[in-house]
Tab-separated table of C-alpha atoms and ligand atoms in Angstrom:
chain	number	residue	atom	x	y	z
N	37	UNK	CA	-24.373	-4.251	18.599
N	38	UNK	CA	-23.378	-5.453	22.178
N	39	UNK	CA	-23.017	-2.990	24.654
N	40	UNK	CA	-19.115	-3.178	24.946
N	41	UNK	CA	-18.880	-2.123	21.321
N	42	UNK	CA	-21.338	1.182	22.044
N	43	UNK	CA	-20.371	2.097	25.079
N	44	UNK	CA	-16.713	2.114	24.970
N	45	UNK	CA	-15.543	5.240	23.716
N	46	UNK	CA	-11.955	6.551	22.507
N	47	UNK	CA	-11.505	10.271	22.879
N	48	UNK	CA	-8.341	11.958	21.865
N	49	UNK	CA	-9.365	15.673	22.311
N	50	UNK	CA	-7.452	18.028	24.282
N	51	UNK	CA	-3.889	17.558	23.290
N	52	UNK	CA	-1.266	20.261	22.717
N	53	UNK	CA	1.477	19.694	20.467
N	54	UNK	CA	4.635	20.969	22.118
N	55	UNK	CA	6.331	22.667	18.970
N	56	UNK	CA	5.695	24.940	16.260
N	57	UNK	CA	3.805	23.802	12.819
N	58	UNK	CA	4.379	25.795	9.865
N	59	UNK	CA	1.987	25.202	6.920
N	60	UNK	CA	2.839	24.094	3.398
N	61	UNK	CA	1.631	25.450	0.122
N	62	UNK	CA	-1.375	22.803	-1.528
N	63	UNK	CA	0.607	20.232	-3.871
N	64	UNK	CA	0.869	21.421	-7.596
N	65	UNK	CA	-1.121	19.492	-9.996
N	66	UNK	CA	-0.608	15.722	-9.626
N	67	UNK	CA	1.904	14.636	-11.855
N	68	UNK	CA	2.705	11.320	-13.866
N	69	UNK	CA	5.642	10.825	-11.108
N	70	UNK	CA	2.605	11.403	-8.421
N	71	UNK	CA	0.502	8.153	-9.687
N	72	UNK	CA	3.875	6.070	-9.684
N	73	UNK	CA	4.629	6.992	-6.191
N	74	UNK	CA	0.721	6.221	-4.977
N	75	UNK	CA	1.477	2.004	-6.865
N	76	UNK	CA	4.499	1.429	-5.490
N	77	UNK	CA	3.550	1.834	-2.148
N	78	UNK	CA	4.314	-1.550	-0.923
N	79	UNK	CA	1.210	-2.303	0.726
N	80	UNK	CA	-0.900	-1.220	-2.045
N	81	UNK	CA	0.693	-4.296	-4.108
N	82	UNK	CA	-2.537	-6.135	-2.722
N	83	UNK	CA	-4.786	-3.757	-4.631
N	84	UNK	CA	-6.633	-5.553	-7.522
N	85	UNK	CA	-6.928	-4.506	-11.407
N	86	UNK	CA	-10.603	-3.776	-10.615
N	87	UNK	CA	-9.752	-0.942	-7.751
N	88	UNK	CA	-6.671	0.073	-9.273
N	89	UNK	CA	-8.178	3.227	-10.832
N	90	UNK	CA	-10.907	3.898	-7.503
N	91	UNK	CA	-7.249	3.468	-5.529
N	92	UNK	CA	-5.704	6.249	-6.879
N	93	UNK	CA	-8.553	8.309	-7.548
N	94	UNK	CA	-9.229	7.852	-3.617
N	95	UNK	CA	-5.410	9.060	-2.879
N	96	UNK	CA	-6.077	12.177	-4.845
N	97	UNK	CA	-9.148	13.136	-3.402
N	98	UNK	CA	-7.278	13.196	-0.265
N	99	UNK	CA	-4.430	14.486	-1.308
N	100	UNK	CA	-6.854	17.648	-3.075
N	101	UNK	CA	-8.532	18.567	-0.199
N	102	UNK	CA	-6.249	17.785	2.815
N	103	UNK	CA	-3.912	20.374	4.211
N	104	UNK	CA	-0.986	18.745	5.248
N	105	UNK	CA	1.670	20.703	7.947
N	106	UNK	CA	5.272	20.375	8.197
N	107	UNK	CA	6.226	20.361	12.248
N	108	UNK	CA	9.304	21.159	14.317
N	109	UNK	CA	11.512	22.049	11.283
N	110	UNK	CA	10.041	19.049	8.764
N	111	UNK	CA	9.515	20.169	5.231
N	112	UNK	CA	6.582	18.161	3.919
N	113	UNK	CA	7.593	16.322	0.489
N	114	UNK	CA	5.656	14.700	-2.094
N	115	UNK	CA	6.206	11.670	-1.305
N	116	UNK	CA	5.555	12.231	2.392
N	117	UNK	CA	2.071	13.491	0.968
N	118	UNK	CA	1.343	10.231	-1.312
N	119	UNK	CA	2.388	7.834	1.051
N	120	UNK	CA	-0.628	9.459	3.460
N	121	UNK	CA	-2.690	9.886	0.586
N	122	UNK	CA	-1.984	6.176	-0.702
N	123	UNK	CA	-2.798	4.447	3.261
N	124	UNK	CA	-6.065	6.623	3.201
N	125	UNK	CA	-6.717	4.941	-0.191
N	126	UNK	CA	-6.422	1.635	0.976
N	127	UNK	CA	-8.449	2.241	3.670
N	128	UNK	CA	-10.974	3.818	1.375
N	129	UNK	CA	-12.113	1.303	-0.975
N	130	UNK	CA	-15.515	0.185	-0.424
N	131	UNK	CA	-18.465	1.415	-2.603
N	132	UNK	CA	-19.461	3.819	0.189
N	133	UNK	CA	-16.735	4.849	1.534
N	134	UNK	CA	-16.039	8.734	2.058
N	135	UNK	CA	-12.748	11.090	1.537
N	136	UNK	CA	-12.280	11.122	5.538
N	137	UNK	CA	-14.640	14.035	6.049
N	138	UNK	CA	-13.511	15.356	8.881
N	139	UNK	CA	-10.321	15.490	8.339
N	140	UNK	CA	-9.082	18.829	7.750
N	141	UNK	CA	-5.134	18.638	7.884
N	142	UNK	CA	-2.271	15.895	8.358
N	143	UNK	CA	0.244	17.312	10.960
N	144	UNK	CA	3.889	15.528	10.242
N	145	UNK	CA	6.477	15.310	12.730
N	146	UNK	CA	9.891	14.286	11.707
N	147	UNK	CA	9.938	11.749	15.052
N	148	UNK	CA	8.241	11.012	17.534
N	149	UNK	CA	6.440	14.460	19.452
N	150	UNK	CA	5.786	15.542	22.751
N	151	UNK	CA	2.240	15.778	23.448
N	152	UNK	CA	0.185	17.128	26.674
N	153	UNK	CA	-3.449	16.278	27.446
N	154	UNK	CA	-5.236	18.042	29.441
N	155	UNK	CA	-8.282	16.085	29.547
N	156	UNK	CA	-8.913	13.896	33.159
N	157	UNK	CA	-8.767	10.015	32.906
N	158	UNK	CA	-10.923	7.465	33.991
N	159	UNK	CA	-10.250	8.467	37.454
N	160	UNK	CA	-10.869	12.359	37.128
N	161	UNK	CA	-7.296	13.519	37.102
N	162	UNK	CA	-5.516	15.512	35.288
N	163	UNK	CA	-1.681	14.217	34.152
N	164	UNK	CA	-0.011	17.575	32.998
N	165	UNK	CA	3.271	15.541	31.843
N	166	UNK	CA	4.242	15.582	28.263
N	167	UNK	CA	3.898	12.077	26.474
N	168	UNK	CA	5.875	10.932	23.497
N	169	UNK	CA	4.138	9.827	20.822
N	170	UNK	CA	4.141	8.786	17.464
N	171	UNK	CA	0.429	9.821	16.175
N	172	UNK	CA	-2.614	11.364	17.017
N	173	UNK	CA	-6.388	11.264	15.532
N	174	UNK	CA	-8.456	14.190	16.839
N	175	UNK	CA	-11.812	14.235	16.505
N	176	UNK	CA	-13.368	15.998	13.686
N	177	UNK	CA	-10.325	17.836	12.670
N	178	UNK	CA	-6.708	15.840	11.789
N	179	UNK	CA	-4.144	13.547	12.377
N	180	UNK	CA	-0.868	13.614	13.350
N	181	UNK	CA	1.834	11.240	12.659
N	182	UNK	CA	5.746	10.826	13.034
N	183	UNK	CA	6.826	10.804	9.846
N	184	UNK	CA	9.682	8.641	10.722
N	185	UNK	CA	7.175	5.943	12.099
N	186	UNK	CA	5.121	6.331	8.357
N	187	UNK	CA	8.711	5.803	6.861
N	188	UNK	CA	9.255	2.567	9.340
N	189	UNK	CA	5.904	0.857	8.069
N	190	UNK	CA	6.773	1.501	4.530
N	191	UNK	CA	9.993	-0.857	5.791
N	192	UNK	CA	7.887	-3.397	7.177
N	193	UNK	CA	7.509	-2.601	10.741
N	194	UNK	CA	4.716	-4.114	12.431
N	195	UNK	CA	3.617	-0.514	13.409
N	196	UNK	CA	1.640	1.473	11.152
N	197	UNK	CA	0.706	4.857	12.487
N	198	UNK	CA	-1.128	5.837	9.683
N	199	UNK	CA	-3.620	3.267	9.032
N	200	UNK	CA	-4.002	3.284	12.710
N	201	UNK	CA	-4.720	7.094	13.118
N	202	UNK	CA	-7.137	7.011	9.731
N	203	UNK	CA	-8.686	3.882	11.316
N	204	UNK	CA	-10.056	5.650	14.649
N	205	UNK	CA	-10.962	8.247	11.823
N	206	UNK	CA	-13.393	6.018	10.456
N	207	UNK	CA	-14.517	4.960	13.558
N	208	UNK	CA	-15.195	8.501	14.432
N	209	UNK	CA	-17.661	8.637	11.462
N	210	UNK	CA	-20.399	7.153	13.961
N	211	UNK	CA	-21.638	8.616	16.620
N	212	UNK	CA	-19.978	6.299	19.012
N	213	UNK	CA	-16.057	5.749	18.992
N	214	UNK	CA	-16.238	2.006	19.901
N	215	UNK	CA	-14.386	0.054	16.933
N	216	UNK	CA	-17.063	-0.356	14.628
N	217	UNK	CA	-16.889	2.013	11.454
N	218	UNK	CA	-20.008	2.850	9.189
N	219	UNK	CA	-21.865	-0.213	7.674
N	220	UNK	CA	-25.030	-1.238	7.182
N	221	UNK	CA	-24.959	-4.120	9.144
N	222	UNK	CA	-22.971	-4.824	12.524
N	223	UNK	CA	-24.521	-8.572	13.273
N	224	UNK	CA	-21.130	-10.380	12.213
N	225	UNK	CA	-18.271	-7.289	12.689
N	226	UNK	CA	-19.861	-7.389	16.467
N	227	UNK	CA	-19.446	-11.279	16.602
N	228	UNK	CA	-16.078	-11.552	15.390
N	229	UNK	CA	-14.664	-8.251	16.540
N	230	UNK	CA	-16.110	-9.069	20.177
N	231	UNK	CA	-14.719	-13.029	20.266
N	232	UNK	CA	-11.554	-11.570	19.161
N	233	UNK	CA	-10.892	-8.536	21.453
N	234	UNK	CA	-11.979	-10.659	24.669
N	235	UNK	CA	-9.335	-13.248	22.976
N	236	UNK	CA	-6.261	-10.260	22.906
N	237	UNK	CA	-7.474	-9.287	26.578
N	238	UNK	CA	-7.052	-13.032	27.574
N	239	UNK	CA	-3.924	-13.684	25.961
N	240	UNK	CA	-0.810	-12.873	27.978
N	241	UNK	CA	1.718	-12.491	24.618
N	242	UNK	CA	-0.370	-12.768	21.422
N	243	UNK	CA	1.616	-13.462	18.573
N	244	UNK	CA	0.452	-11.115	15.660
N	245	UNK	CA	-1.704	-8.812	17.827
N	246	UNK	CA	-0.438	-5.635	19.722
N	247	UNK	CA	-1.222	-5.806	23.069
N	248	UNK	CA	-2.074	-2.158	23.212
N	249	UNK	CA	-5.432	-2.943	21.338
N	250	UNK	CA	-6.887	-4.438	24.184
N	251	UNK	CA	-7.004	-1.243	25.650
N	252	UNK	CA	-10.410	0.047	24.268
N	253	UNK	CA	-12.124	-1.526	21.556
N	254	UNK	CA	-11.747	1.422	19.169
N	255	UNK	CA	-7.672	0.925	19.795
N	256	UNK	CA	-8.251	-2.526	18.869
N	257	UNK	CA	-10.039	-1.371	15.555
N	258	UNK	CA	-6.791	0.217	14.531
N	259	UNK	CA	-4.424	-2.586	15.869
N	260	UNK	CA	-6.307	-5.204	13.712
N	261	UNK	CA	-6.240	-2.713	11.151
N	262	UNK	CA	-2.593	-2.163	11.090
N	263	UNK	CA	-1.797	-5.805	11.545
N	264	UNK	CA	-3.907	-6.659	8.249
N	265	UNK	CA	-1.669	-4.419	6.097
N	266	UNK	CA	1.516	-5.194	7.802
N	267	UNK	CA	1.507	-8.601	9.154
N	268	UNK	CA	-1.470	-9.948	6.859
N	269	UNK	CA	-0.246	-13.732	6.300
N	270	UNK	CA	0.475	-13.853	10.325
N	271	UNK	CA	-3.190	-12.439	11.037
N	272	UNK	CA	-4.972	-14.802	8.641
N	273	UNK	CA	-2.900	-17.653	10.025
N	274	UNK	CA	-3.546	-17.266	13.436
N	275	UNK	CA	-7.012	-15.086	13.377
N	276	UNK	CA	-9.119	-16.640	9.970
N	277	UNK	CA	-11.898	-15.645	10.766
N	278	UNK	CA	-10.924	-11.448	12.104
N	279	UNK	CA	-8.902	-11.648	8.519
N	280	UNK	CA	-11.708	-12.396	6.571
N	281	UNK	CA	-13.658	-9.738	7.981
N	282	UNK	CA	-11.426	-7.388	7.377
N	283	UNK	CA	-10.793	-8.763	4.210
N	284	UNK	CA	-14.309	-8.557	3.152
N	285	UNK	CA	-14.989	-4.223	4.742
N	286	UNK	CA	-11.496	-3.306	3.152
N	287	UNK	CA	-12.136	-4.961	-0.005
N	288	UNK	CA	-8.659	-6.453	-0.014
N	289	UNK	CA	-7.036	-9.640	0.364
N	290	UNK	CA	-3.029	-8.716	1.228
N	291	UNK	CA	-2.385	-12.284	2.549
N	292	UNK	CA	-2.454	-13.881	-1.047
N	293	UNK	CA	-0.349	-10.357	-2.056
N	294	UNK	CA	2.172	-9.866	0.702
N	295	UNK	CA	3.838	-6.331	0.584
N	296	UNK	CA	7.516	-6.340	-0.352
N	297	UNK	CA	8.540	-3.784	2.248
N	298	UNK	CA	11.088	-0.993	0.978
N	299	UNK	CA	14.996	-1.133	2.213
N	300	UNK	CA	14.678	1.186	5.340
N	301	UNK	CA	16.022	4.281	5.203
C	177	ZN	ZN1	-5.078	4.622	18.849
């Protein structure tokens, strides 16, 4: 690996969430009406025959041993559950892929949340001034997500918070944060991943790509990410070859199976 890729590091430790989580009772035995909600996810319409049944048994593995929180007043639903469960899934597909080990618990917000860190920036200082945001992936213990942001992706939205917060938790399965997740061989994912982030650095207004990824290369692990399942024709038109891998870890191809996005709510 190139030493951009090892030594850049994304930490998100330290944050306090600025309102009060209540927990919700484990889901009931998955139901008939569970496994309908996990398929029609819209971006799951790029799922193949062949990983149909490793897709859903992937969304209730997580869904079995995941905690998931209702925050400042939200009462967690079912569906709000699957529709995690189902974007872990996707992102869970390959023969060795894991059930997000260190997750722990998915914290849902109704909106966006207020969030303070505490820990000093690249300079050594502190900023004690709540952010907004709309997700959060801690290391080695959860994620946290807006569940009107989850709701906005299901619409289409070129934002996915989930598959960008479960992203950086696959990239926290190495040692190093740095925007390469576990496989057994980095020689083209460094190539292509490198090439492309020094492209979104270049480029001044990039036309699939959020500019936010250029910020670290483990951000721009779960911008590509994000832009594969919601902007996947876009990315493969204007970034073949960062599609293709992508294509090829995730095991899916969602530019030959767009998602038809849900009516927003
Ligand atoms: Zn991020």
């Amino acid at each position: 690996m190139t030493a951009v890729w090892v030594a850049a590091a994304l930490v998100l430790i330290g944050a306090i969430a600025w309102a009060r989580c209540v927990r919700s009772p484990r889901p009931p035995p998955l139901p008939e009406a569970w496994r309908a909600m996990v398929r029609a996810l819209p971006q799951a319409c790029c799922v193949p025959d062949t990983l149909q049944a490793r897709y859903e048994q992937r969304a209730e593995a997580f869904l079995r041993d995941k905690r998931f929180v209702g925050c400042n007043g939200l009462v967690v639903s079912d569906q709000m559950r699957v529709t995690v469960a189902g974007f872990a899934a996707l992102l869970s597909l390959r023969d060795e892929a894991t059930n997000f080990p260190a997750v722990r618990s998915v914290l849902l917000y109704p909106a966006a949340f207020l969030v303070r860190h505490d820990e000093p920036d690249e300079f050594g200082l502190v900023d004690d001034e709540p952010v907004e945001q709309i997700g959060e992936s801690w290391q080695g213990d959860r994620i946290v997500l807006s569940w009107e942001d989850v709701e906005a992706a299901l619409a289409g939205d070129a934002v996915n918070v989930a598959i960008h917060e479960l992203a950086h938790q696959l990239d926290d399965e190495q040692p190093w944060s740095d925007g390469a997740p576990a496989m057994a061989d980095y020689t083209r994912w460094s190539a292509v991943m490198q090439r492309e982030y020094e492209r979104l650095r270049r480029h001044r207004r990039p036309p699939v790509l959020d500019p936010y990824g250029a910020e670290s290369p483990g951000e721009f692990f779960g911008v590509v990410s994000e832009a594969f399942f919601q902007r996947p024709v876009e990315l493969r038109r204007h970034h073949a070859e960062l599609y293709a891998l992508l294509s090829d870890y995730y095991r899916l191809d969602p530019a030959t199976h767009p998602p038809q996005w849900l009516p927003a709510a």
